Structure formats: C-alpha cells, structure tokens
C-alpha cells in the first residue's frame, strides 16, 4: 500500500490525555491535502477497548475532520491507562475520483452502511494509502488530581484498586474542604454580628437564632462593633465592583455595559477596533483578579455591522402541491397567466400564475401523463395531452372538456402543437407494441359539422426511424423541420411535409435527456445529457448575414447545418433544460452578451439513489442551474463563446431563499416574459420562482 499523502494527520501521533472525568481521550485532526474529495477510516488493534468517533467519513477539498479516540471504562471492557502503549492505530485514505464513488459516500453519510462497504470494496489495494500513528501517553498527572489527593501521588495512580471514580470523589472532597477553609477565614476577619464567633480560628461556625436580648443590644458596644465590621466589608465589596450585599447590582451591570458599548453620532452602537497594550504592574505589587471594569480607552470606533439576515428578508418560492406522484412535464400558455403540469398520477392540472391557485384538473387518461402542449386561438385555448394509455387527448382548456381522442400503437411520450401552422397540426412520438413499430406521427384536427376529428399527415416509423423517440419538437425558421431525440445521444431532423430525413446531429456522447427550442427563433436548439452532465446550445441554420432582417430563402438548400455555439459542464446528471422564449440568434452569437439568465438546467442523482439516501438531504442537488452567456470580450483578449453559471445573487442567492425540491428535477420552463420560472420534481411538487 502507498504512504498516506492525500490527508495530513495533526498531530502525527495519538496523544492520550486525562479528561476531567478521569478517562483517556485523544484528538487527531485529518486535513485534506488533495485537490478533490477524500475518504478516510481509522482502525485500532483493540476495537473493544477504544471508541473512535467518527471511524470513517469523507472530507471535501480544503476541509478537515476532527477524530476523537476515547478509552472505554473498565466496566464496559476498557483496559487500564498503561495498556494504551501496547495499542496500535492506523489511518487509511483514498481519493474519490468517480461519480459512482461520490454517490456511495453520499449514501454512507446519510446512515447507509452498505454505501461505505461498497466504496471501500471498489478501491484497489495499490490505490489505498495508510499510515500507522504512534501512541503517546501523558506521563504527568493532571493538576486537579494532584490537589484532590492528600496521600502521595504514587499511591493514587490509576489501577484496578483505585479507579477513576475514586479519584473524582477525592477531588470533590478536597474542593469542599478548601471552600470550608475560605469561609472560616472570612468569618475570622469580620466575625458574625454580635461577636459571638469572633476569634475562633478554623473552628466550624455555628449559626443560632438571635435572642430578644441580642436584638436590643447588651449595652457593651457589640452593636457598634457589628456595624463597623459591616461597613468595612461593604467598602471592600464596593472597591471590588460589588454591591452592598457582595453581589453585582443592576447599576453595576449598567456601568459595565456603558463602558463596553458606546453610541456614535448617528445613534447606532459602535465597537472597538483596537486594544491598548496592558500596563505592567509595579514591582512588588500583588496582582489579584478583580471584576471591577477598567476605564474604556480612547480608541478609534466604527459602527456595529449586523450581517445576519432576518427571516422576513428570505424569499419563498410558490409551491404548487397537487400531484401525488412525480411531475413529468410543465408549460406556460402564451399569456403567461396559466401553468399546465403533468404527472404520473394520471392528472393534468392548470394553475394560476403567480399566486399558484389550482384552476382545474383534467382527468381522462388511464395512465401516466408524459407531456402536454397548449395553443391559443380565436376559439379559446386548446390543450393536447399524451400518456401511457396510448392516447392523445384534445381538451377545451377553459372547460376541461375532451373534444377528440387519437389512439396510437404504444405509449405516447411527447406531443407538441405546430405554432406556425394555419391548421391545427401537431406532432407526437410513440413506442412500439407487439407487431406495431415505434413511430413519429404528424396529424391535424378537422372540424366537421361541429365535431373534431383527426387525420394523419405523415408517419415516420422503424426501420426508417433509428429507434423509439423520447421527444419530438418543431424546428427551423418556419417550423419546417421535425427533430426527434433518440438513444446514443442522437438528434435526427426530418422534413415535416414529406417525412424524409434531412440531417443527423450527435449531440452528446450518451443519451440526450431533453431538448428545448425558443419560441422566437427556431434556429436555436438547447440540449442536455445525463451522463456527460453538459448543456449545449446549437445553431441549426446560420443565415448569410447576422442581420435580423436577413431572409432564410438560401440556407443550404433548406437543410439544417447544426454547429455548436456554447456549452457548459454541470456538477450533476441532467434530466431537463429550458431556454429563454425570447432568445434570438443575434443574442446568442454576440460576443458581448447581456448578463440575463438565458438557460436553465436541472436534474440530480437518479430516483433510486435518492430513495437510498433519503430524499431532501442535499438541497443544492435538486435546484435549477441558471446559466448566462459568458462575457467574452476583455481589455486584453477575446475568450471563445461559452456559458457560465449565473451569479448567486437576487433570485439565485441561497442565503436569501428558503426551501427547495426533495428529489431530482424532471421539467423546467420559463414564462413567456422570462420573469418567472417553474420546476417540476420527483417529489410531486412544482415551484414557481421570480427571476426579476
């Protein structure tokens, strides 16, 4: 095994010391000396006699963990302090290099012992680092124990005959004797009222109820002596900062607070920023502790700054709780006043924005609802939904009435209206079932004598289709293309009229999770991958001129020519992506892009891993990731186009926001004016967040 280099133990030995209860305790600080996360564990040759807390764990870059080693008492199986020299301790560590190892450690930190066991089993023996820590035992007794034991120290060393509990009792007895001796000295100085106990030395004082004669005085000056003694004691207490009764009074506290805190010209409290050097005491003067406050020095002061944010300043997301199972899809209508959400609980729900009131529920599917799409026309809003029951349903959005049903061969994974068509045209993709292959269907609705019916305009099926599509979307300047998402990171473009393939884009190294196309410009496409954890922005067709008024008649023969414009690598697996609806090609191609949030990405670890380590334990894991265009122009150089994380300010400041999702994100969407964003999660909740 390799020597220990990824962590640095401080000190490099297990130094045992006696605690106040007589037990042997040692502390070892493990400092992460590597450029990433490190896992560690501490071992001993006598696990029955010593307790190590924590015995294992993981340390992030630049951080440290304090490990406590305690010898168990004899009644619990612990040995004598002298036996500690024979015990050996060892520290082992290994760097965390893969995402799978991080998930196993995350499970271990949340109380799942199987995660820790699997992690250490996955570490090869040649990569495991270890170091033996020598044991050092404190040779001198603690000062308190020396004062507590009257007999010679040698006779009270910890052994089987004299246990720690006996030493502790001896210390308490010695402390009580010291208190009694101090009380006797005070009585000898001042004496009790009446002089009855004066001059008795160290004899135990007796307290008796005074008689009537003593209350009246005996005429021999005892009352005068008592008053004189009391005045002397009060004067001594006053000199030491006490009240007349020997205790700090309210006035004393006010004086101390007044000396410690001063008000500035603006009426706010100020604090000291410097402290004068202490004055040396005169030679021969006896130094004794005093509670009397010293005069406040004349030093520079500054206003007291209170940095803790109040709870009233924290912003709360609007939480929409209507689904009993995970949320699969969400979309805003064109006005941005209604949000539609789908879930695996067979429901589609319409919510008012931004107050989050449930307007209506659409109950018609007999399985999970995978997607929805809304279209606003002169006759009102029309809602399309698709689900695991092999149906596409057309709804009147305001009344939640089903107008038409379209049955497909298998589970329908996605449906989307064509917003640039004069007719009610839509596209959908479905899985295969038995002899019926997976396909992409382009259909339209026709109103015949007040009744809605559908007809198929184009169909693309396997083997022409590479595999079953998981998503389909309209693309192109005039929405003349269909793009479908497939396995192995492939996005295929089709002619929406003829159904012929026009281009292929290997968007990611592995499966593509989701794609998004802005409403204002079909030349842009955003994609995200789960395995490579990357967000990419693509240009599908570049005009001859970047001018907004350029025509699209000559763009490579009407075929898409995808090229990568910007990308960003995240810190978690990604399930969904959203793009600003008003984003245009000119904004995406500009070198000095504006600093607004342009894209959102979300995901998190898989649902089964969340169940393993308990949901809701890592808030940042399930938060949307805001992205903006990187500022590429600088005074000295020009950096290539890219994406960067939006600063942690405003709506994305974690200190000013409370709450979050309890599971991985499955859906994200911008409102049409980009003032709000919505996120749907495995926990069944939808959260609305203000961006401005």
XYZ file of C-alpha atoms in Angstrom:
692
model
C 0.000 0.000 0.000
C 1.085 3.579 -0.683
C 2.078 6.048 2.078
C -0.551 8.484 3.319
C -0.375 11.679 1.218
C -3.968 12.707 0.444
C -4.664 13.576 4.099
C -2.385 15.011 6.770
C -2.948 13.899 10.392
C -2.266 16.571 13.019
C -0.513 15.584 15.241
C 1.070 12.564 13.625
C 0.523 10.557 16.812
C -2.328 9.569 19.131
C -1.610 11.619 22.261
C -3.796 10.477 25.158
C -4.643 12.885 27.971
C -6.726 12.573 31.108
C -10.124 14.249 30.841
C -11.976 15.773 33.806
C -13.891 12.546 34.397
C -10.626 10.576 34.522
C -10.981 8.977 31.082
C -8.220 8.844 28.488
C -9.018 10.919 25.379
C -7.068 11.787 22.245
C -7.899 14.061 19.280
C -6.497 13.741 15.764
C -7.240 16.301 13.055
C -7.328 14.922 9.491
C -6.615 17.679 6.940
C -7.440 17.116 3.263
C -4.210 17.663 1.334
C -5.542 16.570 -2.075
C -7.189 18.531 -4.889
C -10.539 16.763 -4.512
C -12.731 14.787 -2.126
C -11.015 12.177 0.068
C -12.437 9.239 2.035
C -10.792 8.025 5.235
C -11.145 5.495 8.049
C -9.366 4.971 11.371
C -8.513 1.499 12.699
C -7.224 0.096 16.000
C -5.959 -3.263 17.168
C -8.271 -3.094 20.231
C -11.731 -2.050 18.992
C -13.348 -3.464 22.169
C -11.372 -1.127 24.427
C -11.462 2.120 22.386
C -14.192 4.184 20.733
C -13.326 6.151 17.571
C -15.758 8.915 16.511
C -16.085 9.163 13.570
C -14.354 5.987 12.481
C -14.787 6.818 8.777
C -16.039 9.563 6.529
C -15.205 11.833 3.611
C -13.513 15.252 3.549
C -14.029 17.858 0.848
C -11.156 19.796 -0.674
C -9.599 22.267 1.767
C -11.553 21.000 4.795
C -10.706 18.813 7.812
C -12.328 16.402 10.255
C -11.567 16.030 13.978
C -11.469 12.395 15.162
C -11.900 11.579 18.859
C -10.426 8.425 20.397
C -11.695 7.517 23.891
C -10.733 4.576 26.100
C -13.809 2.787 27.402
C -14.251 2.474 31.196
C -13.332 -0.873 32.804
C -16.976 -1.832 33.312
C -17.504 -1.567 29.517
C -14.469 -3.599 28.562
C -11.788 -0.913 28.626
C -8.316 -1.548 29.984
C -6.020 0.413 32.263
C -4.303 3.606 31.020
C -0.954 1.836 30.957
C -2.254 -0.606 28.360
C -2.618 2.229 25.804
C 1.072 1.965 24.955
C 0.506 -1.515 23.553
C -2.367 -0.476 21.261
C -1.777 0.467 17.631
C -3.780 2.903 15.496
C -3.764 3.283 11.716
C -5.256 5.823 9.321
C -6.263 4.842 5.782
C -7.433 7.102 2.956
C -8.307 7.028 -0.735
C -9.136 9.796 -3.242
C -12.688 9.953 -4.643
C -12.432 10.135 -8.436
C -15.728 8.924 -9.967
C -19.379 9.942 -9.741
C -20.330 6.434 -8.579
C -17.930 6.704 -5.639
C -19.427 10.075 -4.666
C -22.923 8.567 -4.620
C -21.749 5.696 -2.417
C -20.175 8.122 0.061
C -23.308 10.272 -0.033
C -25.307 7.206 0.969
C -22.808 6.415 3.729
C -23.031 9.947 5.148
C -26.805 9.562 5.393
C -26.585 6.419 7.503
C -26.478 3.669 4.857
C -23.657 1.319 5.863
C -23.886 -0.536 2.545
C -22.649 2.559 0.708
C -19.471 2.718 2.797
C -18.801 -1.007 2.394
C -19.236 -0.879 -1.382
C -16.975 2.154 -1.647
C -14.020 0.553 0.127
C -14.533 -2.683 -1.790
C -14.202 -0.706 -5.026
C -10.786 0.763 -4.069
C -7.867 -1.288 -5.477
C -5.249 -2.286 -2.945
C -2.491 -0.384 -4.739
C -4.510 2.887 -4.556
C -5.197 2.601 -0.822
C -2.942 4.804 1.352
C -2.223 4.173 5.022
C -0.060 5.365 7.912
C 0.445 3.999 11.428
C 0.054 6.559 14.212
C 2.268 6.031 17.301
C 0.687 6.247 20.764
C 1.860 8.750 23.369
C 0.585 8.621 26.972
C 0.651 11.637 29.256
C 3.299 10.957 31.941
C 2.350 13.640 34.488
C -0.881 13.660 36.418
C -3.372 16.428 35.855
C -3.078 19.324 38.304
C -6.615 18.897 39.595
C -5.906 15.324 40.641
C -2.756 16.332 42.477
C -4.747 18.834 44.525
C -7.532 16.369 45.113
C -5.430 13.566 46.616
C -3.899 14.127 50.052
C -1.814 10.945 50.060
C 1.332 10.675 47.918
C 0.699 10.679 44.182
C 2.358 7.301 43.734
C -0.349 5.572 45.752
C -3.148 7.012 43.617
C -2.026 6.144 40.106
C -4.905 4.649 38.108
C -5.055 0.918 38.685
C -7.575 -1.804 39.273
C -7.640 -0.885 43.025
C -8.019 2.891 42.598
C -10.485 3.623 39.783
C -11.268 6.922 38.153
C -14.467 7.293 40.163
C -12.462 7.201 43.439
C -10.156 9.946 42.167
C -13.145 12.039 41.220
C -14.675 11.614 44.714
C -11.352 12.585 46.290
C -11.206 15.736 44.176
C -14.726 16.759 45.225
C -13.884 16.185 48.904
C -10.727 18.284 48.637
C -12.650 21.074 46.892
C -15.247 21.124 49.679
C -12.503 21.379 52.319
C -10.992 24.368 50.526
C -14.367 26.102 50.455
C -14.876 25.500 54.187
C -11.414 26.861 54.975
C -12.111 30.011 52.948
C -15.399 30.567 54.772
C -13.627 30.217 58.130
C -11.057 32.844 57.124
C -13.785 35.334 56.190
C -15.559 34.767 59.500
C -12.261 35.282 61.333
C -11.713 38.635 59.579
C -15.151 40.148 60.073
C -16.802 37.914 62.678
C -20.525 37.297 62.953
C -22.910 40.005 64.189
C -22.691 40.277 67.939
C -19.120 38.993 68.137
C -20.154 35.545 69.351
C -17.977 33.704 66.869
C -15.039 36.077 66.651
C -11.530 34.771 67.203
C -12.309 31.057 66.828
C -9.761 30.440 64.049
C -10.629 27.472 61.834
C -13.357 26.119 64.091
C -16.632 25.342 62.405
C -19.007 28.307 62.690
C -22.383 27.775 64.351
C -25.486 29.737 63.397
C -28.115 30.259 66.096
C -31.323 32.255 66.093
C -30.654 35.595 67.840
C -32.446 36.175 71.156
C -34.519 39.187 72.083
C -31.685 40.442 74.220
C -29.196 40.369 71.407
C -31.639 42.202 69.133
C -31.914 45.033 71.652
C -28.181 45.137 72.347
C -26.354 44.382 75.602
C -25.158 47.879 76.211
C -21.480 46.894 75.889
C -20.874 48.098 72.284
C -21.479 44.848 70.399
C -23.892 46.611 68.011
C -21.344 49.306 67.240
C -18.650 46.684 66.507
C -21.024 44.808 64.209
C -21.919 47.958 62.272
C -18.257 48.869 61.922
C -17.418 45.391 60.584
C -20.310 45.535 58.147
C -19.191 48.938 56.850
C -15.659 47.615 56.333
C -16.962 44.606 54.353
C -19.236 46.832 52.229
C -16.333 49.150 51.457
C -14.188 46.204 50.327
C -17.008 44.903 48.088
C -17.533 48.343 46.614
C -13.824 48.623 45.803
C -14.011 45.275 44.021
C -17.060 46.307 41.969
C -19.700 44.544 44.100
C -22.882 45.916 45.615
C -23.532 46.277 49.278
C -24.595 42.632 49.619
C -21.450 41.310 47.918
C -23.183 40.781 44.546
C -23.317 42.708 41.285
C -26.348 45.008 41.207
C -28.320 46.313 38.227
C -26.395 49.579 38.428
C -23.116 47.669 38.239
C -24.290 45.874 35.097
C -25.372 49.185 33.551
C -21.944 50.669 34.259
C -20.179 47.704 32.674
C -22.414 47.756 29.583
C -21.984 51.516 29.306
C -18.211 51.130 29.284
C -18.294 48.301 26.721
C -20.814 49.865 24.310
C -20.847 53.459 23.134
C -23.205 55.252 20.751
C -21.884 57.014 17.682
C -23.039 60.338 16.236
C -25.820 58.577 14.310
C -27.190 56.954 17.465
C -26.021 53.443 16.489
C -23.830 51.256 18.740
C -20.114 51.179 17.984
C -17.453 48.604 18.805
C -13.733 48.889 19.498
C -11.353 48.108 16.654
C -8.101 48.203 18.653
C -6.960 47.355 22.164
C -4.172 49.162 24.033
C -1.215 47.231 25.350
C -1.606 46.215 29.019
C 0.274 48.380 31.542
C 2.920 46.474 33.535
C 2.223 46.210 37.255
C 4.570 47.968 39.718
C 7.276 45.858 41.271
C 6.218 44.191 44.464
C 2.539 44.846 43.818
C 0.323 41.849 44.282
C -1.834 41.083 41.245
C -5.266 39.728 42.013
C -8.237 39.185 39.730
C -10.942 41.830 40.008
C -14.363 42.170 38.441
C -14.153 45.932 38.500
C -14.321 47.288 34.925
C -11.330 49.273 33.764
C -11.797 52.688 32.113
C -12.560 52.482 28.402
C -9.551 53.603 26.315
C -9.820 56.393 23.791
C -9.592 54.373 20.556
C -10.993 54.536 17.057
C -14.505 53.114 16.753
C -16.687 52.048 13.875
C -20.434 51.283 13.574
C -21.550 47.835 14.600
C -22.426 45.796 11.480
C -25.136 43.152 11.781
C -24.760 40.703 8.876
C -27.362 38.132 9.871
C -30.327 38.295 7.503
C -33.736 38.327 9.114
C -36.312 35.715 8.262
C -38.593 38.387 6.803
C -35.968 39.109 4.110
C -35.910 35.500 2.888
C -37.815 34.834 -0.310
C -40.068 31.837 -0.630
C -40.980 30.019 -3.842
C -44.644 29.479 -4.597
C -45.100 25.721 -4.092
C -47.862 24.019 -6.102
C -48.898 20.812 -4.356
C -51.462 18.976 -6.440
C -49.757 15.876 -7.793
C -49.392 12.741 -5.693
C -46.641 11.304 -7.910
C -43.637 12.723 -9.823
C -44.154 15.664 -12.180
C -43.204 14.795 -15.779
C -43.829 17.965 -17.804
C -44.930 21.593 -17.469
C -45.608 24.510 -19.829
C -46.986 28.064 -19.725
C -49.694 29.383 -22.022
C -48.904 32.324 -24.336
C -50.171 34.886 -21.834
C -48.049 33.512 -19.015
C -51.015 33.586 -16.617
C -51.714 29.829 -16.613
C -49.291 26.971 -15.964
C -50.118 23.395 -17.022
C -48.443 20.483 -15.246
C -48.481 16.728 -15.931
C -47.734 13.867 -13.584
C -47.541 10.126 -13.225
C -50.759 10.270 -11.168
C -52.814 10.442 -14.447
C -53.612 14.132 -13.871
C -53.092 17.374 -15.762
C -53.582 20.479 -13.601
C -53.977 24.135 -14.594
C -52.613 26.712 -12.106
C -52.993 30.466 -11.974
C -49.744 32.442 -12.135
C -48.210 33.828 -9.994
C -50.456 33.092 -6.979
C -50.460 29.325 -7.626
C -54.196 28.665 -7.272
C -55.495 25.415 -8.772
C -57.899 26.378 -11.560
C -58.983 22.975 -12.854
C -57.947 19.342 -13.236
C -58.080 17.311 -16.447
C -58.983 13.720 -15.651
C -59.213 11.447 -18.691
C -56.031 9.439 -19.027
C -55.781 5.924 -17.626
C -52.012 6.027 -17.154
C -49.141 8.399 -16.516
C -49.314 11.667 -18.480
C -45.967 12.321 -20.142
C -46.397 15.691 -21.915
C -48.820 18.466 -22.807
C -48.975 21.419 -25.202
C -51.292 24.431 -25.258
C -52.385 26.523 -28.271
C -54.219 29.843 -28.064
C -56.538 30.697 -30.980
C -59.678 32.718 -31.644
C -61.951 29.997 -30.276
C -60.065 29.792 -26.952
C -57.219 27.657 -25.684
C -56.794 24.077 -26.864
C -54.814 21.638 -24.754
C -53.102 18.478 -26.026
C -52.039 15.723 -23.599
C -50.453 12.324 -24.137
C -49.809 9.406 -21.829
C -49.024 5.791 -21.131
C -52.544 4.705 -22.132
C -51.576 5.132 -25.851
C -53.876 8.136 -26.311
C -53.529 11.778 -27.349
C -56.423 13.815 -25.938
C -57.653 17.190 -27.200
C -59.215 19.363 -24.485
C -61.071 22.630 -24.353
C -58.734 24.281 -21.851
C -61.273 26.544 -20.139
C -63.952 23.891 -19.601
C -61.748 20.757 -19.294
C -63.965 19.045 -21.911
C -62.500 16.324 -24.139
C -63.033 17.268 -27.808
C -61.207 14.398 -29.547
C -59.146 11.250 -28.883
C -56.321 9.905 -31.039
C -55.159 6.329 -30.401
C -51.590 5.317 -31.246
C -49.828 1.905 -31.261
C -47.893 2.336 -27.991
C -47.073 4.645 -25.133
C -47.081 8.269 -26.325
C -44.012 10.014 -24.888
C -44.346 13.523 -26.317
C -46.823 15.777 -28.136
C -46.434 19.351 -29.433
C -48.547 21.828 -31.383
C -47.101 23.467 -34.504
C -47.406 27.156 -33.601
C -46.619 28.379 -37.167
C -49.307 26.377 -38.939
C -52.645 27.750 -40.142
C -54.294 24.431 -39.312
C -54.485 22.516 -36.026
C -51.378 20.445 -36.736
C -49.385 18.587 -34.090
C -46.606 16.011 -33.863
C -46.196 13.140 -31.416
C -43.933 10.121 -30.878
C -44.890 6.713 -29.507
C -43.217 3.436 -28.578
C -43.775 0.192 -30.412
C -46.146 -2.504 -29.193
C -46.040 -6.117 -30.398
C -46.039 -6.052 -34.207
C -46.596 -2.285 -34.411
C -43.267 -0.391 -34.577
C -42.332 2.837 -32.832
C -43.227 5.882 -34.893
C -43.457 9.659 -35.196
C -46.866 10.908 -36.307
C -47.805 14.283 -37.781
C -51.577 14.790 -37.540
C -54.113 17.572 -37.744
C -57.610 18.119 -36.393
C -60.537 18.941 -38.657
C -63.853 20.380 -37.547
C -66.673 18.594 -39.370
C -70.137 19.902 -38.513
C -69.033 20.976 -35.026
C -67.285 17.685 -34.209
C -63.498 17.350 -34.073
C -61.794 14.521 -35.943
C -58.148 13.823 -36.774
C -56.220 12.632 -39.790
C -52.574 11.569 -40.227
C -50.476 13.800 -42.478
C -47.119 12.000 -42.199
C -45.738 8.968 -40.393
C -42.125 8.001 -39.754
C -41.687 4.516 -38.324
C -38.962 1.978 -37.649
C -36.772 0.933 -39.520
C -36.714 4.389 -41.077
C -36.637 5.699 -37.531
C -33.298 4.809 -35.801
C -35.079 3.832 -32.565
C -38.058 4.807 -30.472
C -38.015 8.597 -29.971
C -38.301 10.040 -26.473
C -39.115 13.602 -27.585
C -40.218 15.405 -30.729
C -40.191 19.159 -31.437
C -40.789 21.611 -34.307
C -37.660 23.453 -35.501
C -36.487 25.719 -38.269
C -37.174 29.356 -39.149
C -40.700 28.455 -40.296
C -41.012 25.255 -38.255
C -40.491 23.237 -41.397
C -38.422 20.565 -39.636
C -39.167 17.973 -37.017
C -36.374 16.959 -34.657
C -36.559 13.712 -32.678
C -34.410 12.590 -29.734
C -33.035 9.028 -29.697
C -30.657 6.806 -27.795
C -26.872 7.079 -28.065
C -27.012 10.904 -27.991
C -28.594 11.278 -31.441
C -30.934 14.047 -32.645
C -32.459 13.461 -36.111
C -34.085 16.147 -38.291
C -36.990 15.348 -40.635
C -38.896 17.188 -43.314
C -42.264 17.898 -41.698
C -44.153 17.548 -45.010
C -42.547 14.545 -46.715
C -41.189 12.760 -43.633
C -37.748 12.315 -45.159
C -34.576 12.573 -43.098
C -32.593 15.770 -43.713
C -29.805 15.742 -41.065
C -28.373 13.965 -38.025
C -26.712 15.532 -35.032
C -24.634 13.530 -32.493
C -25.499 15.982 -29.734
C -23.968 14.088 -26.773
C -21.730 11.132 -26.088
C -24.565 9.211 -24.444
C -28.346 9.567 -24.254
C -29.868 13.037 -24.720
C -32.167 13.860 -21.802
C -34.149 16.764 -23.283
C -34.035 19.436 -25.973
C -35.577 22.915 -25.993
C -36.216 25.419 -28.815
C -37.041 29.096 -28.159
C -40.435 30.305 -29.353
C -38.972 33.372 -31.068
C -36.254 31.687 -33.162
C -36.324 28.106 -34.456
C -32.688 28.277 -35.497
C -31.513 27.633 -31.912
C -31.642 24.351 -30.022
C -30.522 23.585 -26.463
C -29.767 20.025 -25.340
C -28.577 18.347 -22.157
C -27.061 14.951 -21.409
C -27.342 12.875 -18.284
C -24.054 11.014 -18.485
C -21.763 13.828 -19.652
C -23.650 16.371 -17.434
C -23.307 19.005 -20.156
C -25.597 21.701 -21.583
C -25.052 22.631 -25.235
C -26.513 25.413 -27.389
C -26.674 24.662 -31.121
C -27.220 26.813 -34.181
C -29.293 24.833 -36.714
C -29.109 27.269 -39.620
C -26.852 30.279 -39.994
C -28.080 32.943 -42.481
C -25.735 34.685 -44.895
C -25.901 37.788 -42.704
C -26.423 38.053 -38.958
C -28.771 40.961 -39.562
C -32.227 40.456 -38.055
C -33.866 41.320 -41.399
C -31.946 38.658 -43.357
C -34.014 36.219 -45.386
C -33.952 32.450 -44.971
C -34.568 31.510 -48.585
C -30.951 30.464 -49.121
C -29.751 28.328 -46.200
C -28.024 25.292 -47.579
C -30.963 24.070 -49.653
C -33.425 24.141 -46.737
C -31.474 21.599 -44.668
C -30.217 22.189 -41.140
C -26.467 22.517 -40.633
C -26.030 22.215 -36.871
C -22.980 23.756 -35.226
C -22.100 24.129 -31.558
C -22.230 27.705 -30.262
C -21.884 27.449 -26.485
C -21.619 24.745 -23.826
C -21.335 24.314 -20.052
C -20.448 21.293 -17.882
C -22.504 20.922 -14.700
C -21.806 19.069 -11.454
C -24.743 16.619 -11.579
C -26.630 14.373 -14.030
C -29.106 16.420 -16.084
C -32.714 15.490 -16.874
C -34.146 18.676 -18.381
C -33.271 22.018 -19.950
C -35.223 25.220 -20.646
C -34.347 28.151 -22.903
C -35.484 31.764 -22.703
C -38.521 32.102 -25.045
C -37.390 35.469 -26.468
C -33.814 34.381 -27.231
C -32.689 35.109 -30.807
C -29.758 34.046 -32.912
C -28.249 37.537 -32.781
C -28.201 37.480 -28.968
C -26.689 34.008 -28.870
C -23.967 34.886 -31.386
C -22.997 38.232 -29.827
C -19.556 38.388 -28.238
C -20.674 40.870 -25.557
C -23.847 39.087 -24.480
C -26.155 40.550 -21.860
C -25.970 39.143 -18.342
C -29.527 37.822 -18.027
C -30.345 34.195 -17.280
C -30.714 32.548 -20.691
C -30.944 28.833 -19.915
C -31.971 26.597 -17.037
C -30.755 23.062 -16.446
C -31.828 20.614 -13.772
C -31.592 17.027 -12.673
C -29.832 15.312 -9.815
C -28.990 11.767 -8.900
C -31.337 9.023 -10.006
C -34.590 8.454 -8.138
C -33.492 5.069 -6.782
C -30.348 6.660 -5.326
C -32.460 9.371 -3.704
C -34.570 6.671 -2.050
C -31.375 5.013 -0.802
C -30.014 8.086 0.924
C -33.344 9.706 1.958
C -34.935 12.479 -0.083
C -34.327 16.107 0.598
C -30.919 15.809 2.236
C -28.990 17.765 -0.348
C -30.853 20.900 -1.355
C -28.338 22.121 -3.982
C -28.544 18.793 -5.798
C -32.164 19.447 -6.801
C -32.037 23.174 -7.550
C -32.276 24.597 -11.112
C -28.914 25.661 -12.525
C -29.146 29.182 -14.028
C -26.841 29.851 -16.975
C -25.970 33.010 -18.852
C -23.787 33.796 -21.833
C -20.144 34.210 -20.880
C -18.771 37.693 -21.233
C -16.142 37.054 -23.875
C -14.706 40.488 -24.643
C -11.987 41.714 -22.308
C -9.464 44.517 -22.488
C -6.612 42.162 -23.336
C -8.106 39.216 -25.192
C -11.232 37.572 -26.538
C -12.347 34.310 -24.914
C -14.278 31.725 -27.018
C -18.057 31.794 -26.741
C -19.450 29.781 -23.871
C -21.909 29.538 -20.987
C -21.264 30.321 -17.340
C -23.090 29.893 -14.068
C -25.315 32.825 -13.204
C -24.001 34.656 -10.096
C -25.503 33.741 -6.720
C -27.458 36.958 -6.371
C -31.079 38.026 -6.439
C -33.377 35.063 -7.054
C -30.410 32.654 -7.062
C -28.860 33.747 -3.766
C -29.103 30.688 -1.442
C -28.835 32.901 1.663
C -31.983 34.855 0.790
C -34.090 31.848 -0.235
C -35.665 29.158 1.869
C -36.806 25.684 0.787
C -36.284 23.573 -2.292
C -37.188 20.324 -4.017
C -36.772 16.945 -2.346
C -35.969 14.922 -5.476
C -34.425 15.166 -8.960
C -35.910 17.657 -11.411
C -37.790 16.341 -14.467
C -39.211 19.532 -16.021
C -38.266 23.212 -16.347
C -39.914 26.156 -18.116
C -39.600 29.931 -18.490
C -42.665 32.132 -18.502
C -43.134 33.986 -21.849
C -41.771 37.237 -20.363
C -38.953 35.355 -18.552
C -39.928 36.930 -15.216
C -40.782 33.537 -13.713
C -39.501 30.011 -13.958
C -41.214 26.763 -12.976
C -39.648 23.465 -11.961
C -41.225 20.021 -11.504
C -39.634 17.270 -9.475
C -39.738 13.645 -8.394
C -41.282 14.823 -5.109
C -44.535 15.725 -6.924
C -44.190 19.455 -6.244
C -43.977 22.373 -8.670
C -42.132 25.507 -7.565
C -42.608 28.974 -9.071
C -39.693 31.386 -8.685
C -39.465 35.073 -9.514
C -36.388 35.901 -11.597
C -36.660 39.709 -11.524
